[in-house]
């Protein structure tokens, strides 16, 4: 009987990438994240951010009550999941982003926060409490930055969320700095002790705005304090990071475990890559429009997001860029951009994103681990340490009088779930169109 010769032993197979079943506190370390942004943090933006290197993405803030009575609808063709209000989709997502998606809640009530989280938890990997939005639509009922001065309520919401959510759903918080460094650290200590998985610190105070430089140098004391608590919780820096190529500067100043990007990503979702896209009129805008139309995304919201896109021009001439902007401004629907888009191959755009995520999973997009802090040399500036009790100076104002305490701003309809009398640009996704 002939015996088949033994073949040489095969080379050992490379270890498979670990499957991301659910997030842990470690997944919030050494990452570069997309910040929660109302309107700008739409589904297409989040997917392009993941494609170009974002480790995790935060959805836009949603007021707790707004999502409670939404109807969950799954598009059988695209797979897009919409949480629909009476006339529009208030929140949309896709299963491909679930392992990397953090849903942000605006709330001032532990019970409502838990109900809202339970409504969406099947489609997300984490729940984040907004404790930093300074705008009246968030603070008018005690939400957002108003929680910073009500730490008992803030912590009670986080404790309720952690108790109600299953272990595989993370709970985190995003705050702003308080004027006093001492008070900020006291608040951070209480928040860390609620059982959260990560803490994001926007390095501005409640009264500071985007035009004011983020005081990122204040964060190192906070990071050191949190590490000293020994709970292994990541502190995420937010404020004035320009992209992947700026992360080293931010982390060297702050010591932050990870960095979160907002405005730079709003302008160019590929900023998470070491080689962000240039000439976006050719490299990004057509793809963004194709994907949005394939998802049946609301035109007004798409138009708003595309209008924010900008990047360095290398081959695109100024006249061409201006012409594209003019076409966008004059377009009343997707058909008005056909000369820019060419063919509407949205399915192909989505498939490319899906392949990119599969081949290079976002949770593997990690920053180098920070080295231990070195003693400053004589040529280096000694890091500034804020003495206890020091107040952070408020930014210069415009000179306009302060609004009366009775002033109330209407909550944007895409967050409240209620239609405004006059539709606003960039509103939610029309239900009728789905």
Short mmCIF file of C-alpha atoms in Angstrom, two decimals:
data_model
loop_
_atom_site.label_atom_id
_atom_site.label_comp_id
_atom_site.label_asym_id
_atom_site.label_seq_id
_atom_site.Cartn_x
_atom_site.Cartn_y
_atom_site.Cartn_z
CA UNK A 1 0.00 0.00 0.00
CA UNK A 2 1.44 3.27 -1.08
CA UNK A 3 1.75 5.88 1.58
CA UNK A 4 1.59 9.51 0.79
CA UNK A 5 4.78 11.26 1.75
CA UNK A 6 4.40 13.58 4.70
CA UNK A 7 4.42 17.17 3.66
CA UNK A 8 6.54 19.53 5.67
CA UNK A 9 4.78 21.12 8.62
CA UNK A 10 3.01 24.26 7.56
CA UNK A 11 4.11 27.59 8.91
CA UNK A 12 2.10 28.54 11.99
CA UNK A 13 -0.85 30.75 11.14
CA UNK A 14 -0.79 34.33 12.21
CA UNK A 15 -2.93 34.96 15.25
CA UNK A 16 -6.37 36.21 14.36
CA UNK A 17 -7.31 39.70 15.38
CA UNK A 18 -9.33 39.56 18.58
CA UNK A 19 -13.02 40.03 17.95
CA UNK A 20 -14.42 43.14 19.61
CA UNK A 21 -17.39 41.69 21.49
CA UNK A 22 -17.85 44.71 23.73
CA UNK A 23 -15.90 47.68 24.99
CA UNK A 24 -13.89 47.75 28.21
CA UNK A 25 -12.14 50.63 30.00
CA UNK A 26 -8.95 49.67 28.16
CA UNK A 27 -10.60 50.40 24.80
CA UNK A 28 -10.77 54.06 25.78
CA UNK A 29 -6.98 54.28 26.11
CA UNK A 30 -4.48 55.23 23.40
CA UNK A 31 -7.28 56.08 20.98
CA UNK A 32 -8.31 58.97 18.78
CA UNK A 33 -12.04 59.62 18.88
CA UNK A 34 -14.75 61.54 17.02
CA UNK A 35 -16.49 63.97 19.37
CA UNK A 36 -20.28 64.25 19.74
CA UNK A 37 -21.49 67.06 17.48
CA UNK A 38 -25.09 68.11 16.89
CA UNK A 39 -25.85 67.96 13.14
CA UNK A 40 -22.19 67.49 12.15
CA UNK A 41 -21.93 64.12 13.87
CA UNK A 42 -24.31 62.51 11.37
CA UNK A 43 -24.07 58.86 10.32
CA UNK A 44 -22.08 59.50 7.07
CA UNK A 45 -19.54 61.60 8.98
CA UNK A 46 -19.10 58.88 11.59
CA UNK A 47 -18.56 56.20 8.97
CA UNK A 48 -15.97 58.24 7.08
CA UNK A 49 -14.21 58.93 10.40
CA UNK A 50 -14.04 55.19 11.12
CA UNK A 51 -12.78 54.50 7.63
CA UNK A 52 -9.96 57.00 8.04
CA UNK A 53 -8.72 55.97 11.47
CA UNK A 54 -11.07 56.98 14.29
CA UNK A 55 -10.92 54.41 17.08
CA UNK A 56 -14.40 55.18 18.47
CA UNK A 57 -17.15 57.59 17.44
CA UNK A 58 -19.66 59.50 19.56
CA UNK A 59 -23.12 60.23 18.17
CA UNK A 60 -24.70 63.68 18.54
CA UNK A 61 -26.31 64.53 21.86
CA UNK A 62 -29.95 63.45 22.11
CA UNK A 63 -32.27 64.74 24.83
CA UNK A 64 -33.60 61.80 26.84
CA UNK A 65 -37.30 62.50 26.30
CA UNK A 66 -36.84 62.85 22.54
CA UNK A 67 -35.94 59.22 21.95
CA UNK A 68 -38.42 57.59 24.33
CA UNK A 69 -41.36 57.43 21.95
CA UNK A 70 -39.38 56.96 18.75
CA UNK A 71 -40.19 54.12 16.41
CA UNK A 72 -37.22 51.95 15.45
CA UNK A 73 -37.20 51.20 11.72
CA UNK A 74 -34.63 49.14 9.79
CA UNK A 75 -34.19 49.84 6.08
CA UNK A 76 -34.22 46.40 4.41
CA UNK A 77 -31.97 47.59 1.57
CA UNK A 78 -29.26 49.65 3.27
CA UNK A 79 -29.50 48.29 6.82
CA UNK A 80 -29.76 51.83 8.21
CA UNK A 81 -31.54 51.92 11.58
CA UNK A 82 -33.70 54.99 12.17
CA UNK A 83 -35.32 56.14 15.38
CA UNK A 84 -38.25 58.07 13.99
CA UNK A 85 -40.30 60.76 15.65
CA UNK A 86 -43.61 62.00 14.31
CA UNK A 87 -42.12 63.55 11.20
CA UNK A 88 -38.39 62.84 11.09
CA UNK A 89 -35.68 60.45 12.14
CA UNK A 90 -34.06 61.80 15.27
CA UNK A 91 -31.15 59.37 15.27
CA UNK A 92 -29.77 57.04 12.60
CA UNK A 93 -27.10 54.38 12.81
CA UNK A 94 -25.88 51.27 11.02
CA UNK A 95 -24.83 47.88 12.45
CA UNK A 96 -21.35 48.30 10.98
CA UNK A 97 -20.57 51.08 13.47
CA UNK A 98 -22.14 49.47 16.54
CA UNK A 99 -18.86 48.06 17.99
CA UNK A 100 -17.39 51.57 17.96
CA UNK A 101 -20.44 53.76 18.65
CA UNK A 102 -21.07 55.72 21.85
CA UNK A 103 -24.54 57.23 22.21
CA UNK A 104 -24.62 60.54 24.07
CA UNK A 105 -27.61 61.48 26.24
CA UNK A 106 -28.64 64.91 27.45
CA UNK A 107 -30.50 64.42 30.72
CA UNK A 108 -31.22 65.85 34.13
CA UNK A 109 -33.26 62.91 35.39
CA UNK A 110 -31.84 59.47 36.31
CA UNK A 111 -35.04 57.61 35.40
CA UNK A 112 -35.40 59.29 32.01
CA UNK A 113 -31.72 58.74 31.26
CA UNK A 114 -32.09 55.02 31.97
CA UNK A 115 -35.21 54.78 29.81
CA UNK A 116 -33.47 56.55 26.93
CA UNK A 117 -30.41 54.31 27.23
CA UNK A 118 -32.54 51.17 27.23
CA UNK A 119 -34.30 52.40 24.10
CA UNK A 120 -31.11 52.42 22.02
CA UNK A 121 -28.77 50.01 23.80
CA UNK A 122 -29.29 47.22 21.26
CA UNK A 123 -27.65 49.41 18.60
CA UNK A 124 -24.73 50.98 20.52
CA UNK A 125 -21.71 49.93 22.57
CA UNK A 126 -21.73 52.68 25.16
CA UNK A 127 -23.78 55.44 26.78
CA UNK A 128 -22.22 58.85 27.46
CA UNK A 129 -23.75 61.56 29.64
CA UNK A 130 -23.37 65.11 28.33
CA UNK A 131 -22.22 67.27 31.24
CA UNK A 132 -20.56 70.01 29.23
CA UNK A 133 -22.81 71.57 26.57
CA UNK A 134 -23.08 75.26 27.57
CA UNK A 135 -25.85 76.23 25.15
CA UNK A 136 -29.27 77.23 26.47
CA UNK A 137 -31.10 74.42 24.67
CA UNK A 138 -29.13 71.98 26.85
CA UNK A 139 -28.80 73.88 30.12
CA UNK A 140 -32.33 75.33 30.33
CA UNK A 141 -33.70 72.27 32.12
CA UNK A 142 -30.61 71.38 34.10
CA UNK A 143 -28.86 69.30 31.42
CA UNK A 144 -25.40 69.67 29.89
CA UNK A 145 -23.08 72.11 31.62
CA UNK A 146 -25.75 72.85 34.24
CA UNK A 147 -24.87 69.47 35.77
CA UNK A 148 -21.38 70.75 36.59
CA UNK A 149 -22.85 72.82 39.42
CA UNK A 150 -25.18 70.03 40.54
CA UNK A 151 -22.77 67.16 41.20
CA UNK A 152 -25.29 65.19 43.25
CA UNK A 153 -27.66 64.99 40.29
CA UNK A 154 -24.82 64.38 37.81
CA UNK A 155 -23.48 61.43 39.80
CA UNK A 156 -26.95 60.02 40.48
CA UNK A 157 -27.58 59.81 36.72
CA UNK A 158 -24.28 58.00 36.13
CA UNK A 159 -24.90 55.59 39.00
CA UNK A 160 -28.40 54.84 37.68
CA UNK A 161 -27.08 54.24 34.16
CA UNK A 162 -24.33 51.92 35.37
CA UNK A 163 -26.77 49.93 37.50
CA UNK A 164 -29.30 49.59 34.67
CA UNK A 165 -27.01 48.85 31.75
CA UNK A 166 -25.67 45.33 31.11
CA UNK A 167 -21.91 44.88 31.65
CA UNK A 168 -21.18 44.97 27.90
CA UNK A 169 -22.53 48.55 27.64
CA UNK A 170 -20.04 51.11 28.90
CA UNK A 171 -21.08 54.25 30.75
CA UNK A 172 -18.99 57.40 30.45
CA UNK A 173 -19.26 61.15 30.94
CA UNK A 174 -18.08 64.30 29.18
CA UNK A 175 -17.50 67.41 31.29
CA UNK A 176 -15.94 70.86 31.06
CA UNK A 177 -13.41 72.41 33.39
CA UNK A 178 -14.71 74.37 36.36
CA UNK A 179 -13.15 77.80 36.92
CA UNK A 180 -11.27 76.47 39.96
CA UNK A 181 -8.84 73.59 39.47
CA UNK A 182 -9.51 72.44 43.02
CA UNK A 183 -13.25 72.22 42.40
CA UNK A 184 -12.68 70.45 39.09
CA UNK A 185 -10.65 67.72 40.76
CA UNK A 186 -13.28 67.29 43.49
CA UNK A 187 -15.93 66.81 40.82
CA UNK A 188 -13.75 64.41 38.84
CA UNK A 189 -13.19 62.29 41.95
CA UNK A 190 -16.93 61.93 42.49
CA UNK A 191 -17.54 61.07 38.84
CA UNK A 192 -14.81 58.42 38.74
CA UNK A 193 -16.33 56.77 41.81
CA UNK A 194 -19.68 56.25 40.04
CA UNK A 195 -18.27 53.29 38.10
CA UNK A 196 -17.79 54.91 34.69
CA UNK A 197 -15.45 53.43 32.07
CA UNK A 198 -14.00 56.72 30.79
CA UNK A 199 -14.09 60.46 31.35
CA UNK A 200 -13.76 63.09 28.63
CA UNK A 201 -12.70 66.58 29.68
CA UNK A 202 -13.35 69.47 27.32
CA UNK A 203 -10.56 71.84 28.31
CA UNK A 204 -12.72 74.94 28.37
CA UNK A 205 -14.97 76.32 31.09
CA UNK A 206 -18.70 76.74 30.67
CA UNK A 207 -18.33 80.41 29.71
CA UNK A 208 -15.63 79.80 27.11
CA UNK A 209 -16.45 79.35 23.45
CA UNK A 210 -14.71 77.80 20.45
CA UNK A 211 -12.79 81.00 19.65
CA UNK A 212 -11.17 80.86 23.09
CA UNK A 213 -8.02 78.76 23.32
CA UNK A 214 -8.58 75.52 25.20
CA UNK A 215 -6.58 75.50 28.46
CA UNK A 216 -5.21 72.02 27.87
CA UNK A 217 -2.32 72.58 30.28
CA UNK A 218 -4.79 72.24 33.17
CA UNK A 219 -5.54 68.62 32.26
CA UNK A 220 -2.28 67.02 33.40
CA UNK A 221 -3.10 67.55 37.08
CA UNK A 222 -6.46 65.90 36.50
CA UNK A 223 -4.93 62.94 34.64
CA UNK A 224 -2.36 62.43 37.39
CA UNK A 225 -5.11 62.59 40.02
CA UNK A 226 -7.28 60.01 38.22
CA UNK A 227 -4.33 57.67 37.76
CA UNK A 228 -3.59 58.04 41.46
CA UNK A 229 -7.09 56.75 42.23
CA UNK A 230 -5.96 53.40 40.83
CA UNK A 231 -9.19 52.51 39.01
CA UNK A 232 -7.64 52.31 35.54
CA UNK A 233 -10.07 54.85 34.07
CA UNK A 234 -9.05 56.69 30.89
CA UNK A 235 -9.08 60.48 30.75
CA UNK A 236 -9.81 61.74 27.24
CA UNK A 237 -8.71 65.20 26.16
CA UNK A 238 -11.05 67.35 24.06
CA UNK A 239 -10.23 70.79 22.76
CA UNK A 240 -8.08 72.24 19.96
CA UNK A 241 -6.55 69.01 18.62
CA UNK A 242 -6.15 69.38 14.85
CA UNK A 243 -5.87 65.69 13.95
CA UNK A 244 -3.59 62.67 14.08
CA UNK A 245 -0.50 64.77 13.40
CA UNK A 246 -1.32 67.04 16.35
CA UNK A 247 -2.01 64.31 18.89
CA UNK A 248 1.58 64.05 20.13
CA UNK A 249 1.60 67.75 21.05
CA UNK A 250 -1.68 67.48 22.95
CA UNK A 251 -0.71 64.35 24.85
CA UNK A 252 2.76 65.68 25.72
CA UNK A 253 1.12 68.66 27.41
CA UNK A 254 -1.82 66.87 29.02
CA UNK A 255 -0.74 63.28 29.62
CA UNK A 256 -4.22 62.27 28.43
CA UNK A 257 -4.82 58.60 27.67
CA UNK A 258 -6.71 59.47 24.46
CA UNK A 259 -7.73 62.48 22.39
CA UNK A 260 -11.15 63.47 21.06
CA UNK A 261 -11.54 65.69 17.98
CA UNK A 262 -14.51 67.87 17.06
CA UNK A 263 -14.01 70.88 14.80
CA UNK A 264 -11.12 69.44 12.79
CA UNK A 265 -13.21 66.33 12.11
CA UNK A 266 -16.20 68.45 11.16
CA UNK A 267 -14.01 70.05 8.50
CA UNK A 268 -12.35 66.82 7.39
CA UNK A 269 -13.36 63.39 8.79
CA UNK A 270 -10.09 61.98 7.45
CA UNK A 271 -8.11 64.02 10.02
CA UNK A 272 -7.78 60.78 12.03
CA UNK A 273 -5.31 59.54 9.43
CA UNK A 274 -1.59 60.45 9.33
CA UNK A 275 -2.28 61.40 5.70
CA UNK A 276 -5.62 63.25 5.70
CA UNK A 277 -7.36 63.85 2.41
CA UNK A 278 -6.53 66.93 0.37
CA UNK A 279 -8.58 68.46 -2.44
CA UNK A 280 -11.79 67.23 -0.82
CA UNK A 281 -13.86 68.64 -3.68
CA UNK A 282 -12.57 65.57 -5.55
CA UNK A 283 -11.58 63.13 -2.79
CA UNK A 284 -14.39 63.42 -0.23
CA UNK A 285 -17.39 65.54 -1.24
CA UNK A 286 -18.59 63.27 -4.08
CA UNK A 287 -18.25 60.18 -1.87
CA UNK A 288 -20.07 61.89 1.01
CA UNK A 289 -22.94 62.86 -1.26
CA UNK A 290 -23.20 59.39 -2.82
CA UNK A 291 -23.29 57.66 0.56
CA UNK A 292 -25.83 60.13 1.95
CA UNK A 293 -28.17 59.64 -0.98
CA UNK A 294 -27.82 55.85 -0.75
CA UNK A 295 -28.81 56.09 2.93
CA UNK A 296 -31.75 58.34 1.98
CA UNK A 297 -30.23 60.90 4.31
CA UNK A 298 -32.03 64.18 4.78
CA UNK A 299 -30.83 66.67 2.16
CA UNK A 300 -30.79 69.65 4.52
CA UNK A 301 -28.58 67.84 7.01
CA UNK A 302 -26.33 66.51 4.24
CA UNK A 303 -26.01 69.99 2.77
CA UNK A 304 -25.02 71.40 6.14
CA UNK A 305 -22.36 68.73 6.72
CA UNK A 306 -20.86 69.08 3.23
CA UNK A 307 -20.75 72.87 3.65
CA UNK A 308 -18.45 72.41 6.65
CA UNK A 309 -15.92 70.30 4.72
CA UNK A 310 -12.62 71.96 3.85
CA UNK A 311 -9.01 70.94 3.42
CA UNK A 312 -5.76 71.95 1.78
CA UNK A 313 -5.85 72.46 -1.98
CA UNK A 314 -3.09 70.91 -4.05
CA UNK A 315 -4.63 70.26 -7.44
CA UNK A 316 -8.06 71.88 -7.09
CA UNK A 317 -8.06 75.47 -8.22
CA UNK A 318 -9.74 78.18 -6.20
CA UNK A 319 -12.30 78.83 -8.94
CA UNK A 320 -13.33 75.15 -8.97
CA UNK A 321 -13.73 75.09 -5.21
CA UNK A 322 -15.86 78.22 -5.31
CA UNK A 323 -18.03 76.76 -8.08
CA UNK A 324 -18.68 73.65 -6.01
CA UNK A 325 -19.70 75.75 -3.01
CA UNK A 326 -22.04 77.80 -5.15
CA UNK A 327 -23.64 74.67 -6.60
CA UNK A 328 -24.15 73.33 -3.08
CA UNK A 329 -25.70 76.57 -1.86
CA UNK A 330 -28.15 76.64 -4.76
CA UNK A 331 -29.10 72.95 -4.68
CA UNK A 332 -32.49 72.07 -3.25
CA UNK A 333 -31.90 68.32 -3.34
CA UNK A 334 -29.29 65.74 -4.32
CA UNK A 335 -29.98 66.16 -8.03
CA UNK A 336 -28.51 69.63 -7.91
CA UNK A 337 -25.07 68.14 -7.25
CA UNK A 338 -24.96 65.67 -10.15
CA UNK A 339 -22.22 67.60 -11.93
CA UNK A 340 -20.07 67.26 -8.81
CA UNK A 341 -20.91 63.63 -8.04
CA UNK A 342 -20.97 62.10 -11.51
CA UNK A 343 -22.51 58.66 -10.99
CA UNK A 344 -24.58 57.87 -7.91
CA UNK A 345 -22.70 54.78 -6.75
CA UNK A 346 -23.60 54.99 -3.07
CA UNK A 347 -23.69 51.23 -2.59
CA UNK A 348 -20.08 51.01 -3.79
CA UNK A 349 -19.09 53.79 -1.38
CA UNK A 350 -20.62 51.89 1.52
CA UNK A 351 -18.98 48.63 0.46
CA UNK A 352 -15.57 50.35 0.42
CA UNK A 353 -16.12 51.62 3.96
CA UNK A 354 -17.20 48.16 5.08
CA UNK A 355 -14.08 46.59 3.56
CA UNK A 356 -11.82 49.19 5.14
CA UNK A 357 -13.33 48.55 8.57
CA UNK A 358 -13.02 44.78 8.16
CA UNK A 359 -9.41 44.84 6.94
CA UNK A 360 -8.23 47.46 9.41
CA UNK A 361 -10.61 47.37 12.41
CA UNK A 362 -10.99 50.77 14.11
CA UNK A 363 -10.29 49.34 17.57
CA UNK A 364 -6.76 48.59 16.37
CA UNK A 365 -6.13 52.23 15.48
CA UNK A 366 -4.09 52.96 18.58
CA UNK A 367 -1.78 55.77 19.57
CA UNK A 368 1.63 54.88 20.99
CA UNK A 369 1.53 54.41 24.75
CA UNK A 370 2.71 57.45 26.64
CA UNK A 371 6.19 57.31 28.13
CA UNK A 372 6.69 58.25 31.77
CA UNK A 373 6.88 61.99 32.25
CA UNK A 374 10.43 63.27 31.94
CA UNK A 375 11.90 65.97 34.09
CA UNK A 376 11.92 69.23 32.12
CA UNK A 377 15.31 70.33 30.88
CA UNK A 378 16.60 73.84 31.29
CA UNK A 379 15.60 74.61 27.72
CA UNK A 380 12.06 73.34 28.24
CA UNK A 381 9.37 75.41 29.83
CA UNK A 382 8.30 74.03 33.20
CA UNK A 383 4.69 72.78 32.98
CA UNK A 384 2.27 75.17 34.60
CA UNK A 385 0.55 73.84 37.72
CA UNK A 386 -2.60 75.64 38.79
CA UNK A 387 -2.44 76.43 42.54
CA UNK A 388 -5.45 75.29 44.61
CA UNK A 389 -8.25 77.85 44.64
CA UNK A 390 -7.02 79.63 41.51
CA UNK A 391 -9.88 80.86 39.33
CA UNK A 392 -9.66 80.42 35.59
CA UNK A 393 -10.10 83.91 34.05
CA UNK A 394 -13.23 84.24 31.96
CA UNK A 395 -12.75 85.11 28.28
CA UNK A 396 -13.33 88.59 26.97
CA UNK A 397 -16.93 89.11 26.02
CA UNK A 398 -18.47 90.97 23.13
CA UNK A 399 -19.82 93.72 25.39
CA UNK A 400 -23.39 92.60 24.80
CA UNK A 401 -25.62 92.50 27.90
CA UNK A 402 -26.27 89.14 29.51
CA UNK A 403 -29.58 87.47 28.75
CA UNK A 404 -32.16 87.57 31.58
CA UNK A 405 -32.40 84.45 33.70
CA UNK A 406 -35.92 83.89 32.39
CA UNK A 407 -34.69 83.57 28.81
CA UNK A 408 -35.49 80.23 27.23
CA UNK A 409 -34.25 78.95 23.89
CA UNK A 410 -36.23 76.45 21.86
CA UNK A 411 -34.50 73.08 21.77
CA UNK A 412 -33.55 72.17 18.19
CA UNK A 413 -36.16 69.80 16.80
CA UNK A 414 -33.64 67.11 15.87
CA UNK A 415 -32.77 66.84 19.57
CA UNK A 416 -36.16 67.45 21.17
CA UNK A 417 -38.21 65.32 18.79
CA UNK A 418 -40.68 68.19 18.35
CA UNK A 419 -41.11 70.06 15.12
CA UNK A 420 -40.24 73.73 15.22
CA UNK A 421 -42.71 76.19 13.72
CA UNK A 422 -40.20 76.98 11.03
CA UNK A 423 -38.01 74.11 9.79
CA UNK A 424 -34.33 74.70 10.44
CA UNK A 425 -31.53 73.86 8.01
CA UNK A 426 -30.01 70.52 8.88
CA UNK A 427 -33.08 69.19 10.64
CA UNK A 428 -33.69 65.52 11.08
CA UNK A 429 -34.21 62.95 8.35
CA UNK A 430 -37.64 63.14 6.83
CA UNK A 431 -39.71 60.08 7.70
CA UNK A 432 -41.77 60.53 4.60
CA UNK A 433 -38.68 59.99 2.47
CA UNK A 434 -37.85 56.64 4.05
#
